[in-house]
PDB file of C-alpha atoms in Angstrom:
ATOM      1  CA  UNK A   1      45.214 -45.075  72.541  1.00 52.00           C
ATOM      2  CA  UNK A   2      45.853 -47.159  75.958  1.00 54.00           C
ATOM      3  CA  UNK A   3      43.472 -48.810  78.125  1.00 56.00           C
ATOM      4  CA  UNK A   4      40.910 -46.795  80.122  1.00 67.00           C
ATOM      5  CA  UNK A   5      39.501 -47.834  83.471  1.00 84.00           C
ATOM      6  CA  UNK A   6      42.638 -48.723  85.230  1.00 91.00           C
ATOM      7  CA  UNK A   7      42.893 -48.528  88.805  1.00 92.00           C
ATOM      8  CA  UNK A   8      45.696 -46.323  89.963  1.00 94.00           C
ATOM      9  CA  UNK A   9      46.936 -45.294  93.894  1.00 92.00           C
ATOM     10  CA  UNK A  10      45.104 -41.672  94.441  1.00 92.00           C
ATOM     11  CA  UNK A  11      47.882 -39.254  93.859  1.00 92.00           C
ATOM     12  CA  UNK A  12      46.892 -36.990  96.348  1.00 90.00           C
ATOM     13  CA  UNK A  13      48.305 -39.174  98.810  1.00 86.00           C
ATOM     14  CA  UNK A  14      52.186 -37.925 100.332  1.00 84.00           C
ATOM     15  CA  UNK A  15      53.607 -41.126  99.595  1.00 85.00           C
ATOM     16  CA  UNK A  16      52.013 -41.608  96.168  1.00 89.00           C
ATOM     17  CA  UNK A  17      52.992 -38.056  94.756  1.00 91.00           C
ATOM     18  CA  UNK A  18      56.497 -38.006  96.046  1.00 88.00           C
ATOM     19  CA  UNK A  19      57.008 -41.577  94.004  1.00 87.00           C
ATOM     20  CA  UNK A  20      55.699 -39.970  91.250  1.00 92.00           C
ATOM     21  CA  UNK A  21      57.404 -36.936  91.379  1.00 92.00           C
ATOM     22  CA  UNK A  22      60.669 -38.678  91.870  1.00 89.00           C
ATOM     23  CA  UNK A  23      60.322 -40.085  88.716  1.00 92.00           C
ATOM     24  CA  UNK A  24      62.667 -37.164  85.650  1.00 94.00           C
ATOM     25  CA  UNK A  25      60.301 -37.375  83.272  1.00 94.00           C
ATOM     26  CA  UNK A  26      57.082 -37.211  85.335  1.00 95.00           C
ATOM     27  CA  UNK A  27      57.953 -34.044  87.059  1.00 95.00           C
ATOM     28  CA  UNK A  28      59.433 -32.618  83.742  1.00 96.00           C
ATOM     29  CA  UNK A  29      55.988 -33.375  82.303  1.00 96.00           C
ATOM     30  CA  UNK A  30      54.001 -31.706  85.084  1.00 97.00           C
ATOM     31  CA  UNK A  31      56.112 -28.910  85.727  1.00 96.00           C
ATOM     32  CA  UNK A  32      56.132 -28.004  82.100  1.00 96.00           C
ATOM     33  CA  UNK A  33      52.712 -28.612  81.352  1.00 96.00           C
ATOM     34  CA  UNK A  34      51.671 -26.399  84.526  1.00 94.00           C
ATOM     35  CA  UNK A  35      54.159 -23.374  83.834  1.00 93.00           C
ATOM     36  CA  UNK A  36      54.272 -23.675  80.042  1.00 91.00           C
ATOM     37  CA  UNK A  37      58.203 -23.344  79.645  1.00 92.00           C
ATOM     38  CA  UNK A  38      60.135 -26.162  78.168  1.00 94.00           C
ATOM     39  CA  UNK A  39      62.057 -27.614  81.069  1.00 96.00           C
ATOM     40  CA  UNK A  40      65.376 -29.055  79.816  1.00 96.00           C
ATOM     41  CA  UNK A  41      66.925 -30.268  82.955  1.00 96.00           C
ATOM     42  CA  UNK A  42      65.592 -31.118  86.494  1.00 96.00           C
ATOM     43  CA  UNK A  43      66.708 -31.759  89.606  1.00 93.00           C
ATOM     44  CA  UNK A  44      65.578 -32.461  93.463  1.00 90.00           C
ATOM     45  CA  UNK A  45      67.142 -30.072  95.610  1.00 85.00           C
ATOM     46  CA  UNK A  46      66.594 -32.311  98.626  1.00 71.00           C
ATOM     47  CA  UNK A  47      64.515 -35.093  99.344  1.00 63.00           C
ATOM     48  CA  UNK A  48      61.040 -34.498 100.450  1.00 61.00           C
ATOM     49  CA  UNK A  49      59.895 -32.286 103.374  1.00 62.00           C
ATOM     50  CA  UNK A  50      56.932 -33.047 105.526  1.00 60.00           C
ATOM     51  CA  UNK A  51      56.112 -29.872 108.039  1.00 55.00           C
ATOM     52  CA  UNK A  52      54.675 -30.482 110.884  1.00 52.00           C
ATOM     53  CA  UNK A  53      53.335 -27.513 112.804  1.00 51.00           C
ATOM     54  CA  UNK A  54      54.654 -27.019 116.610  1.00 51.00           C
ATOM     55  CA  UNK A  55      51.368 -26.092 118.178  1.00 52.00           C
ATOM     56  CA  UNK A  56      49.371 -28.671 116.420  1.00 49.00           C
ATOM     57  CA  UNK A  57      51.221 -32.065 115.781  1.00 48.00           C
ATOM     58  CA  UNK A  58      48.390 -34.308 113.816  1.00 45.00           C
ATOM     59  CA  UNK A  59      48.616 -31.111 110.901  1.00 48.00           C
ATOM     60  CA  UNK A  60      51.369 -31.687 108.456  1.00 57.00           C
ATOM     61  CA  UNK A  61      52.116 -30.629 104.546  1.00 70.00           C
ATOM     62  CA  UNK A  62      54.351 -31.745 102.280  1.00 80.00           C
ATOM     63  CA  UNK A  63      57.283 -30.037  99.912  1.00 83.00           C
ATOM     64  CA  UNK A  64      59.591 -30.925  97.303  1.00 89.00           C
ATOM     65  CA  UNK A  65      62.108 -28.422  95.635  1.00 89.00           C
ATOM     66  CA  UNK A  66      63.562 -28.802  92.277  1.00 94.00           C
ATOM     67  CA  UNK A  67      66.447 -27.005  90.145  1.00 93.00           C
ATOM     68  CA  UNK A  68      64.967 -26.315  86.832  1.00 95.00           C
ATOM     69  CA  UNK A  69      66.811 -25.197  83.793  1.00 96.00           C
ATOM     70  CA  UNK A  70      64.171 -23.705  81.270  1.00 95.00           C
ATOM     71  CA  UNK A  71      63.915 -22.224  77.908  1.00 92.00           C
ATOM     72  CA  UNK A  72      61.761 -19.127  77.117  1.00 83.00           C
ATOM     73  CA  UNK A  73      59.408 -19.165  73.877  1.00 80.00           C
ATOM     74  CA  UNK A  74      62.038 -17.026  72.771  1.00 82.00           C
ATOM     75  CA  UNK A  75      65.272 -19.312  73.156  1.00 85.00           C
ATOM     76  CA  UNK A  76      66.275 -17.715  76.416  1.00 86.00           C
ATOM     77  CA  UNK A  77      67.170 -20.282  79.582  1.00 92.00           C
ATOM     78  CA  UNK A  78      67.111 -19.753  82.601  1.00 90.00           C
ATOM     79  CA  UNK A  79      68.102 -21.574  86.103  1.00 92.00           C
ATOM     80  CA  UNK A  80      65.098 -21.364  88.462  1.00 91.00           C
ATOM     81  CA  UNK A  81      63.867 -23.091  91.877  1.00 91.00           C
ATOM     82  CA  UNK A  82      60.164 -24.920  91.590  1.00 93.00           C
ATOM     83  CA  UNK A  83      58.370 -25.167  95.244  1.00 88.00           C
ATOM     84  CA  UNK A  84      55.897 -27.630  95.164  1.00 89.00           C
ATOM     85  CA  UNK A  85      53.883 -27.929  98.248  1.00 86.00           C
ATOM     86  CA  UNK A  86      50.698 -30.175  98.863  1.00 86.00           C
ATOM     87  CA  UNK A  87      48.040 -30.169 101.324  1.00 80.00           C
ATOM     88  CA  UNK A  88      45.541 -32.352 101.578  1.00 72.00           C
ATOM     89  CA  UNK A  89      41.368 -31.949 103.254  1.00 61.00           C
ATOM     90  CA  UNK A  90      41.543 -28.673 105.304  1.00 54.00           C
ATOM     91  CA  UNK A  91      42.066 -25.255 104.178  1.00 49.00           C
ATOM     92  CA  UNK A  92      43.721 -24.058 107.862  1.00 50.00           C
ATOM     93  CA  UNK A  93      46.579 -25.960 105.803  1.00 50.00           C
ATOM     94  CA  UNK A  94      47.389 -23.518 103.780  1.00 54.00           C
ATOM     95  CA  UNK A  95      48.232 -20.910 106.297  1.00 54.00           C
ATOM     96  CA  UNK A  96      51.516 -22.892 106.980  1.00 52.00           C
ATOM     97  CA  UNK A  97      52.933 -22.442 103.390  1.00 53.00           C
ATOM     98  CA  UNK A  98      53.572 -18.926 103.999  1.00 53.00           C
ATOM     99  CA  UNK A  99      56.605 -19.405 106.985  1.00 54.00           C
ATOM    100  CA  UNK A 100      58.724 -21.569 104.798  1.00 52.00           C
ATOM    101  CA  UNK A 101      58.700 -19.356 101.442  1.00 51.00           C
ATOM    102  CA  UNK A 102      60.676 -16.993 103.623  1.00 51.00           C
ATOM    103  CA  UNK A 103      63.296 -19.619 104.548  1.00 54.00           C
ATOM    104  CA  UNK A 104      63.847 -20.398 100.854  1.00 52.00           C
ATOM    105  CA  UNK A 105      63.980 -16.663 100.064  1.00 51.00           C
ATOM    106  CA  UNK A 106      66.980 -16.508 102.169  1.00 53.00           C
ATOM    107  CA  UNK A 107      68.958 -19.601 101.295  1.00 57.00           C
ATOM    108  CA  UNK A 108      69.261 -19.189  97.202  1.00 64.00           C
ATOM    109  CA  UNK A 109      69.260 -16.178  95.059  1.00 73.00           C
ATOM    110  CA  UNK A 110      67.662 -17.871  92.005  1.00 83.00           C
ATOM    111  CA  UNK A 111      63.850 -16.886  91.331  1.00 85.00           C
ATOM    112  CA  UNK A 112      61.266 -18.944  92.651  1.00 86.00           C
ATOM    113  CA  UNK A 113      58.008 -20.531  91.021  1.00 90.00           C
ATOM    114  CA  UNK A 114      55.461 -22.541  93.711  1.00 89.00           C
ATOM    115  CA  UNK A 115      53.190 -24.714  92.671  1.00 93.00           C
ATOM    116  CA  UNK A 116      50.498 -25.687  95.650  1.00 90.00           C
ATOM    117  CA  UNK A 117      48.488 -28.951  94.999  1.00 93.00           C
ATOM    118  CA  UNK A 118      45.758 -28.876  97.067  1.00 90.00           C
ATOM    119  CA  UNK A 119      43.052 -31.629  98.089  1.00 88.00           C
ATOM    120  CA  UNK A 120      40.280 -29.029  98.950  1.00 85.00           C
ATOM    121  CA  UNK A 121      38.728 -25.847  97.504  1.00 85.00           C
ATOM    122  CA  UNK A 122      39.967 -22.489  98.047  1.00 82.00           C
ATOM    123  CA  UNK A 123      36.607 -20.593  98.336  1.00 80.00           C
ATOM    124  CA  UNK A 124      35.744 -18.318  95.417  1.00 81.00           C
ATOM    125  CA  UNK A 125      38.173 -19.880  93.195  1.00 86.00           C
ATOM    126  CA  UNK A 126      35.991 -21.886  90.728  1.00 89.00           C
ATOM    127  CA  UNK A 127      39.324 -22.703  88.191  1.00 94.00           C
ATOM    128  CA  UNK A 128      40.443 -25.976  88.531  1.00 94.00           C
ATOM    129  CA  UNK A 129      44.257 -24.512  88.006  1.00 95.00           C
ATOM    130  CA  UNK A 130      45.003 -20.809  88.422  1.00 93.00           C
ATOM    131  CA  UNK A 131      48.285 -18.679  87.647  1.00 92.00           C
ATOM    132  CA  UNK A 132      49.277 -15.843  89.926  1.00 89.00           C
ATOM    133  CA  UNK A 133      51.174 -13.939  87.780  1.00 83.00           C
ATOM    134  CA  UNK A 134      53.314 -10.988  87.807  1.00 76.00           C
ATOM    135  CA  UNK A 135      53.924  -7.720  85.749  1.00 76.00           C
ATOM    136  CA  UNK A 136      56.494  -4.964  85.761  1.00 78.00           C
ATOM    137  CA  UNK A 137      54.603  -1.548  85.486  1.00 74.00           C
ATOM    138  CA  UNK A 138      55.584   1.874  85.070  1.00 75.00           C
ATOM    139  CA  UNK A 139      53.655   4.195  87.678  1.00 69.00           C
ATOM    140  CA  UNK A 140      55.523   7.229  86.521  1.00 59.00           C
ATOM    141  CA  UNK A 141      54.205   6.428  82.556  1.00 75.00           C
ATOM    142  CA  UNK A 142      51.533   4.484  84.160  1.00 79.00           C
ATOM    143  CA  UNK A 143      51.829   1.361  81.759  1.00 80.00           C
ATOM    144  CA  UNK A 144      53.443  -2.269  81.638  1.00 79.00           C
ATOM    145  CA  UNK A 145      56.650  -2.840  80.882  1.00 79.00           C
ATOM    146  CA  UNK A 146      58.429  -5.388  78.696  1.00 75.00           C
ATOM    147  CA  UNK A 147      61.283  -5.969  81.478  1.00 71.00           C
ATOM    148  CA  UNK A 148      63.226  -8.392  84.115  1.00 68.00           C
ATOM    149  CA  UNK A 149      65.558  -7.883  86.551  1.00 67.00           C
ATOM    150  CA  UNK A 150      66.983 -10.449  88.356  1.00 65.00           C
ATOM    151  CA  UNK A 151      66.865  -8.719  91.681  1.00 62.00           C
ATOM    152  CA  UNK A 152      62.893  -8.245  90.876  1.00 61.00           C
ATOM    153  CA  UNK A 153      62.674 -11.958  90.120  1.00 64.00           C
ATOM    154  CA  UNK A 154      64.496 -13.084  93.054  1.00 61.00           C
ATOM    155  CA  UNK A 155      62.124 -11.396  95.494  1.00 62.00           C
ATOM    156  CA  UNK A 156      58.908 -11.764  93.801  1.00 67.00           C
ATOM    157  CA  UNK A 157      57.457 -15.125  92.692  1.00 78.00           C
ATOM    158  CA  UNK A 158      54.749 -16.481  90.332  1.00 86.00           C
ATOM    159  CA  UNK A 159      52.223 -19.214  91.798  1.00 89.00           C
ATOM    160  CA  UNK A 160      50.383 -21.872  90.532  1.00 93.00           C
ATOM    161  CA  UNK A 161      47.349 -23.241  92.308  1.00 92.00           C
ATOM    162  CA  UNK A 162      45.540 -26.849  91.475  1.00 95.00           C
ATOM    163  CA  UNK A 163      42.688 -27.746  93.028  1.00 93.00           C
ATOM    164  CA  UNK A 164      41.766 -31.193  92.474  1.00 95.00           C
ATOM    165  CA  UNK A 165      38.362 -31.500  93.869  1.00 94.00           C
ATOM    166  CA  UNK A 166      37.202 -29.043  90.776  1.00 95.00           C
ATOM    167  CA  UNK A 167      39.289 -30.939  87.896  1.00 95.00           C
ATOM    168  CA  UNK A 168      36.845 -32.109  85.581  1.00 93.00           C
ATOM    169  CA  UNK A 169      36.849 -34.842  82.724  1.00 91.00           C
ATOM    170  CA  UNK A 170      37.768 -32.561  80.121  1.00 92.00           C
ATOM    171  CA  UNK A 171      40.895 -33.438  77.901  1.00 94.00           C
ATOM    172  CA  UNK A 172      40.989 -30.685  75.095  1.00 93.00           C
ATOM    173  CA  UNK A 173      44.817 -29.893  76.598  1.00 94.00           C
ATOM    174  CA  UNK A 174      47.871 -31.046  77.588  1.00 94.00           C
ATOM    175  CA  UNK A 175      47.132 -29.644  80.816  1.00 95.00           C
ATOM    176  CA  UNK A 176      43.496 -30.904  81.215  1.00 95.00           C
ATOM    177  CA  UNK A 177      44.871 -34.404  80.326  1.00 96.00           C
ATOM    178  CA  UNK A 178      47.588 -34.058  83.183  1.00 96.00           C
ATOM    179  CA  UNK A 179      44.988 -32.798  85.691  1.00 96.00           C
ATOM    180  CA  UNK A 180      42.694 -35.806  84.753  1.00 96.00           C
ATOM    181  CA  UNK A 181      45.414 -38.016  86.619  1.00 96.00           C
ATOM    182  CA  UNK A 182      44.214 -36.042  89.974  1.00 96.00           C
ATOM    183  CA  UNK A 183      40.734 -36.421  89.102  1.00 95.00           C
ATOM    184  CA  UNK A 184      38.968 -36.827  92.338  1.00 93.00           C
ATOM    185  CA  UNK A 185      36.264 -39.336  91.364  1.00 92.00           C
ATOM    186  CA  UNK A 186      35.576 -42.964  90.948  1.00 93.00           C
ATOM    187  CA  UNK A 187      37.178 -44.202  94.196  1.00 92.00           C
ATOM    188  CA  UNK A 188      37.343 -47.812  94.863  1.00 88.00           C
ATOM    189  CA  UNK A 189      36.322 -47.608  98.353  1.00 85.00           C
ATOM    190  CA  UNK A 190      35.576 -45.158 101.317  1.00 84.00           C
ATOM    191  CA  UNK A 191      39.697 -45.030 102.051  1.00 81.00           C
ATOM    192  CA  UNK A 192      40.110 -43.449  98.587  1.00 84.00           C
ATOM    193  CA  UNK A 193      43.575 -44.342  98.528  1.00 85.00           C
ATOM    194  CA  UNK A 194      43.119 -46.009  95.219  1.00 90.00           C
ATOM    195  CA  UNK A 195      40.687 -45.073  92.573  1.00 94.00           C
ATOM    196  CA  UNK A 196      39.302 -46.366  88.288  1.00 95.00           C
ATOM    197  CA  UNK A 197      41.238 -43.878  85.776  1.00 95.00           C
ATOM    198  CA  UNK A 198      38.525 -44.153  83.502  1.00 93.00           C
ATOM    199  CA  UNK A 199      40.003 -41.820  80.528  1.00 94.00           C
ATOM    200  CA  UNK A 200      41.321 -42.743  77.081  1.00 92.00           C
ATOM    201  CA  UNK A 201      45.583 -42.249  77.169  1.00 92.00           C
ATOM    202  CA  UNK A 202      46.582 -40.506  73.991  1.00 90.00           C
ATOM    203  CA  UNK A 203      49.779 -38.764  76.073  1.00 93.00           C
ATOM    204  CA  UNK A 204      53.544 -40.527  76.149  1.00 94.00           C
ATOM    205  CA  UNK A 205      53.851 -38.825  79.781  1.00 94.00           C
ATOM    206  CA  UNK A 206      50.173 -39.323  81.386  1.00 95.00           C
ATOM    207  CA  UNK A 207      50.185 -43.259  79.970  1.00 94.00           C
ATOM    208  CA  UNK A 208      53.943 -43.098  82.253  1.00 94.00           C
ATOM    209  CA  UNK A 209      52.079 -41.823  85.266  1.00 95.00           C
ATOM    210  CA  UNK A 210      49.551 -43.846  84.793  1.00 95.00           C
ATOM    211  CA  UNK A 211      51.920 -46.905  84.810  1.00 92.00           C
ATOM    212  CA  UNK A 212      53.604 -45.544  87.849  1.00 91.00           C
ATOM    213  CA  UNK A 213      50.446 -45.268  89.720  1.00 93.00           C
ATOM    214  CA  UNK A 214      49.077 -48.750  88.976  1.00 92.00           C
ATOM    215  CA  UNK A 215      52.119 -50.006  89.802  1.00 89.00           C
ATOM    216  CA  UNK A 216      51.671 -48.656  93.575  1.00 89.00           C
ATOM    217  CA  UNK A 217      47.922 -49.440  93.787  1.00 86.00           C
ATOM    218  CA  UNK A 218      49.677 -53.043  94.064  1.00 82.00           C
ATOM    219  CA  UNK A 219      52.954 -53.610  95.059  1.00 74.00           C
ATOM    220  CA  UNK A 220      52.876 -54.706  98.472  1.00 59.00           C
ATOM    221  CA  UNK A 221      55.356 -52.541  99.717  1.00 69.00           C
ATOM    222  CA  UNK A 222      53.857 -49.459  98.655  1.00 63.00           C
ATOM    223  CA  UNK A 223      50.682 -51.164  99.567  1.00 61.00           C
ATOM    224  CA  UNK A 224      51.909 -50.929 103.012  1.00 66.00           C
ATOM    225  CA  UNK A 225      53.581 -47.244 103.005  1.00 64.00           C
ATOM    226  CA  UNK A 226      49.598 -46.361 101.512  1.00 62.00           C
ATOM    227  CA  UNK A 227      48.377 -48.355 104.159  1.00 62.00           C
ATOM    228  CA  UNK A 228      50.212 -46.502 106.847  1.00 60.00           C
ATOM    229  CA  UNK A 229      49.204 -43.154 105.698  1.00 58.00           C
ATOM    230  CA  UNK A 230      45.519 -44.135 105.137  1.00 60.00           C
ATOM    231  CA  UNK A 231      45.873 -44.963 109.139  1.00 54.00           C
ATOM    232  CA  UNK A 232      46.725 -41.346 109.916  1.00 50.00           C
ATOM    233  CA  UNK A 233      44.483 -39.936 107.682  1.00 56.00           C
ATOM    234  CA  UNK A 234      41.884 -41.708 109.413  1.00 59.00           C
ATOM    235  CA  UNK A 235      42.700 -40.275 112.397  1.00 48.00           C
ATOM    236  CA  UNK A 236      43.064 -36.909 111.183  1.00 52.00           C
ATOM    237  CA  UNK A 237      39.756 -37.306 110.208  1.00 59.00           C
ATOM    238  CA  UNK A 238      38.226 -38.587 113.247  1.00 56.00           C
ATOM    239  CA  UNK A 239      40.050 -36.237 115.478  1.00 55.00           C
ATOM    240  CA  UNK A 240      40.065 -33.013 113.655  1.00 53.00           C
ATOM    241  CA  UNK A 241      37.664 -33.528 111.065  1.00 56.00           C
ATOM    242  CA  UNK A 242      34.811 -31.414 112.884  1.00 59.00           C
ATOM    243  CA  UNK A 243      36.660 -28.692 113.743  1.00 59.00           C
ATOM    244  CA  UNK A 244      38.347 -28.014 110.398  1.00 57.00           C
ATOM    245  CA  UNK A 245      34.681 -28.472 108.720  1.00 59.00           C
ATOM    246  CA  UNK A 246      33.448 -25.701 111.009  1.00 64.00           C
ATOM    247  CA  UNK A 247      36.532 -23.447 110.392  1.00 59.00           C
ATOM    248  CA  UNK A 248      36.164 -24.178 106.261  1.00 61.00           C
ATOM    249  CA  UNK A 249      32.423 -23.007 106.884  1.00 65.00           C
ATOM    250  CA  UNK A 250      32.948 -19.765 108.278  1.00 67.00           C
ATOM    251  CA  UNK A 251      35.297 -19.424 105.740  1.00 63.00           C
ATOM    252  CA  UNK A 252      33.083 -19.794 103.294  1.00 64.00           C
ATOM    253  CA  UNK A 253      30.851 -17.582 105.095  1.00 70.00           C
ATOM    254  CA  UNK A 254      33.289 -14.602 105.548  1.00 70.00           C
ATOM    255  CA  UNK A 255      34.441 -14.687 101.863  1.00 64.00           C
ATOM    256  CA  UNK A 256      31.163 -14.411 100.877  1.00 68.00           C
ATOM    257  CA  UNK A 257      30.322 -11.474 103.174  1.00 72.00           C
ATOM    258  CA  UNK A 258      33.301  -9.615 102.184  1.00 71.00           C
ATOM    259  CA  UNK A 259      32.029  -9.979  98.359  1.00 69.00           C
ATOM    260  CA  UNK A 260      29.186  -8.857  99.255  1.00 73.00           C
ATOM    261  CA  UNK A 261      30.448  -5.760 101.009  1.00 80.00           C
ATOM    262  CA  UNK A 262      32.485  -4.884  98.101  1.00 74.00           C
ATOM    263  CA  UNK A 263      29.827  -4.829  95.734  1.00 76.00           C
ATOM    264  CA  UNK A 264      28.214  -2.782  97.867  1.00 76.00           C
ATOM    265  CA  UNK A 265      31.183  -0.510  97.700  1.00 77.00           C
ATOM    266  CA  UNK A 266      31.159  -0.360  94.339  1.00 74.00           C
ATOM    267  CA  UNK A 267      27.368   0.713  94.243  1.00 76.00           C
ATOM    268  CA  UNK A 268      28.196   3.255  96.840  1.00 74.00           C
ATOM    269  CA  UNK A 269      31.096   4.598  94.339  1.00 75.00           C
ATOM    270  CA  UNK A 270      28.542   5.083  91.586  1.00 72.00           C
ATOM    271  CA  UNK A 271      25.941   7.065  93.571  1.00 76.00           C
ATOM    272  CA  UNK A 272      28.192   9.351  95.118  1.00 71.00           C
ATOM    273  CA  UNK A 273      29.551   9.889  91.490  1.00 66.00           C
ATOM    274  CA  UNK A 274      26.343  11.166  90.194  1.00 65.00           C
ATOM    275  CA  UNK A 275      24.900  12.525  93.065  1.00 61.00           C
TER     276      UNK A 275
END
């Protein structure tokens, strides 16, 4: 079992999670682990994207696309295309993911799996890590079928969802022990660009991204590309930081009034059933 309390560069940082995701094995590790398919070969499509919207030039988010060969639980591989996108403090983020899906859609025929990495809460979500999964169902027999197609899978898409403010310190799985490296806790100082991993390392891959990620905490030159960000995010902050609070409130607000109206829907359904 490895050391515990080592600080490590917060991994929710751009330039921090594409080093670490450049690195074969780490992004085997975590794209495995996530989607629970053996991946036997990786690739980057491209180096990394960062978006930056037209209308509003301080918001930006971040993608990397891999090739990944994978084998089924039953032997079967399969080539597909893994979209990893990040965003980082404000949910108006998200909203941007949706335009490039479509470009990626139209530029390679092999099925698509997205995995978003978010630094904020998506509001009624409690999961730490959620799966948006698919099924093939028969509406004339009105059941689910055991079926593919690869014209179905290359227009729909399964999703995967981490959100790192709610991982927790549990480490029963693979997967908990992976999210622990995005643990959102024990910062060294207000910047939180570099944080105490505090856990025990029983895991080959998370001792690796560990390594990786003390490694940046101090090298000087990603010191300075940390450094650089940490400027921008500052200014993010102080520039936009109000307004996206507000927006994530009413958010909040209007997902909770739309629960309640559907409840209410649903008590509606039951009187007018026995009335």
């Amino acid at each position: 079992m490895a050391e515990e309390n080592v600080l490590i560069a917060n991994p929710i940082y751009d330039t921090v999670f594409k080093h670490l995701l450049e690195n074969e094995r780490v992004a085997k590790f975590f794209i495995s682990t996530l989607i629970g398919k053996t991946v036997l070969s990786i690739a980057l499509r491209s180096p990394e994207h960062t978006y930056i919207d037209q209308k509003d030039k301080e918001l930006k988010l971040m993608r990397m696309d891999f090739t990944v060969e994978v084998e089924e639980k039953n032997g079967q591989k399969s080539k597909i295309i893994i979209e990893m996108q990040k965003a980082d403090k404000y949910s108006a983020d998200i909203m941007r993911f949706r335009k490039y899906l479509g470009h990626e859609y139209m530029s390679d025929s092999l099925p698509i799996i997205s995995i978003y990495v978010l630094g904020f809460n998506l509001p009624g979500i409690e999961t730490a890590c959620l799966r948006i999964g698919r099924s093939y169902y028969d509406l004339i027999e009105e059941k689910e079928m055991e079926a593919a197609a690869n014209f179905v899978e290359s227009l729909t898409h399964d999703s995967y969802i981490v959100q790192t403010p709610r991982i927790t310190d549990r480490l029963k799985t693979p997967l908990d022990r992976l999210l622990s490296v995005f643990e959102q806790k024990n910062f060294m100082d207000k910047t939180e660009s570099s944080k105490y991993y505090d856990h025990p390392i029983s895991d080959d891959a998370v001792k690796e991204m560990v390594d990786i990620l003390h490694y940046l905490s101090a090298a000087p030159e990603a010191r300075k590309e940390l450094e650089n960000e940490q400027y921008y995010r500052e200014y993010l902050k102080d520039t936009f930081g109000g307004l996206y609070a507000k927006i994530d409130e009413k958010d909040q607000k209007l997902f909770a009034a739309e629960a309640e109206i559907a409840e209410l829907k649903k008590e509606l359904a039951k009187c007018q059933k026995y009335s």
